[in-house]
Amino acid sequence: MKLTPLNIVLACVLVWAITEMGNETKPLFSWVWLLVLSVLLIFVDILFRVWIKDGQRLWTMQIGFVLIVGIISVLIKLQF
C-alpha cells in the first residue's frame, strides 16, 4: 500500500480518536462513526488511485480534497 495524504489523515484520525477514548470527557464521535469515517477515507483513497495514475498529481488532488473537506467542515461547524 502506497503512502498518500488520505492514508496519513486516516492514521492521524485513528490515533487521535483512540487517545481521546481514554479521557473521561464525552468523545467527539462514537466507535461506529469512527468506523464509517475510516471506511469512507479508504474508499475515497482507492477511487483517487484508480482515477489518477500519476503520483504527483495524486498527491496534489488528495491534499486539495483534504483541504476542501476540512474547510467545509469548519464552515458547517461554525453555522451550527
CSV table of C-alpha atoms in Angstrom, one decimal:
chain,number,residue,atom,x,y,z
A,1,MET,CA,0.0,0.0,0.0
A,2,LYS,CA,1.4,3.4,-1.0
A,3,LEU,CA,1.6,6.3,1.3
A,4,THR,CA,-0.8,9.0,0.3
A,5,PRO,CA,-2.3,12.1,2.1
A,6,LEU,CA,-5.6,10.3,2.8
A,7,ASN,CA,-3.7,7.4,4.4
A,8,ILE,CA,-1.9,9.9,6.6
A,9,VAL,CA,-5.1,11.6,7.5
A,10,LEU,CA,-6.7,8.3,8.4
A,11,ALA,CA,-3.7,7.4,10.6
A,12,CYS,CA,-3.9,10.7,12.4
A,13,VAL,CA,-7.6,10.5,12.9
A,14,LEU,CA,-7.3,6.9,14.3
A,15,VAL,CA,-4.5,7.8,16.7
A,16,TRP,CA,-6.4,10.9,17.8
A,17,ALA,CA,-9.7,9.1,18.4
A,18,ILE,CA,-8.1,6.3,20.3
A,19,THR,CA,-6.2,8.6,22.6
A,20,GLU,CA,-9.4,10.6,23.2
A,21,MET,CA,-11.4,7.5,24.1
A,22,GLY,CA,-9.3,7.1,27.2
A,23,ASN,CA,-10.5,10.5,28.6
A,24,GLU,CA,-13.4,10.8,31.0
A,25,THR,CA,-15.0,13.5,28.8
A,26,LYS,CA,-17.5,12.7,26.1
A,27,PRO,CA,-15.7,11.7,22.9
A,28,LEU,CA,-16.3,13.7,19.7
A,29,PHE,CA,-17.8,10.7,17.9
A,30,SER,CA,-18.5,7.1,18.7
A,31,TRP,CA,-16.8,3.9,17.5
A,32,VAL,CA,-19.4,3.4,14.9
A,33,TRP,CA,-18.8,6.9,13.3
A,34,LEU,CA,-15.0,6.2,13.5
A,35,LEU,CA,-15.5,3.0,11.6
A,36,VAL,CA,-17.7,4.8,9.0
A,37,LEU,CA,-15.1,7.6,8.6
A,38,SER,CA,-12.3,5.0,8.2
A,39,VAL,CA,-14.2,3.1,5.5
A,40,LEU,CA,-15.1,6.3,3.7
A,41,LEU,CA,-11.4,7.5,3.7
A,42,ILE,CA,-10.2,4.1,2.4
A,43,PHE,CA,-12.9,4.1,-0.3
A,44,VAL,CA,-12.1,7.7,-1.5
A,45,ASP,CA,-8.3,6.8,-1.4
A,46,ILE,CA,-8.9,3.8,-3.7
A,47,LEU,CA,-11.1,5.9,-6.0
A,48,PHE,CA,-8.4,8.5,-6.3
A,49,ARG,CA,-5.8,5.8,-7.1
A,50,VAL,CA,-8.0,4.3,-9.8
A,51,TRP,CA,-8.8,7.6,-11.5
A,52,ILE,CA,-5.3,9.2,-11.2
A,53,LYS,CA,-2.2,7.2,-12.1
A,54,ASP,CA,0.4,9.9,-11.8
A,55,GLY,CA,1.9,10.0,-8.3
A,56,GLN,CA,2.5,13.8,-8.1
A,57,ARG,CA,-1.0,14.6,-9.4
A,58,LEU,CA,-2.5,12.0,-7.0
A,59,TRP,CA,-0.8,13.8,-4.0
A,60,THR,CA,-1.9,17.2,-5.2
A,61,MET,CA,-5.5,16.1,-5.7
A,62,GLN,CA,-5.7,14.3,-2.4
A,63,ILE,CA,-4.2,17.3,-0.5
A,64,GLY,CA,-6.7,19.5,-2.2
A,65,PHE,CA,-9.6,17.1,-1.3
A,66,VAL,CA,-8.5,17.1,2.4
A,67,LEU,CA,-8.2,20.9,2.5
A,68,ILE,CA,-11.7,21.4,0.8
A,69,VAL,CA,-13.3,18.9,3.1
A,70,GLY,CA,-11.6,20.5,6.2
A,71,ILE,CA,-12.7,24.0,5.2
A,72,ILE,CA,-16.3,22.9,4.5
A,73,SER,CA,-16.4,21.0,7.9
A,74,VAL,CA,-15.2,24.1,9.8
A,75,LEU,CA,-17.8,26.3,8.0
A,76,ILE,CA,-20.6,23.8,8.8
A,77,LYS,CA,-19.4,23.6,12.4
A,78,LEU,CA,-19.5,27.5,12.7
A,79,GLN,CA,-23.0,27.6,11.3
A,80,PHE,CA,-24.4,25.1,13.8
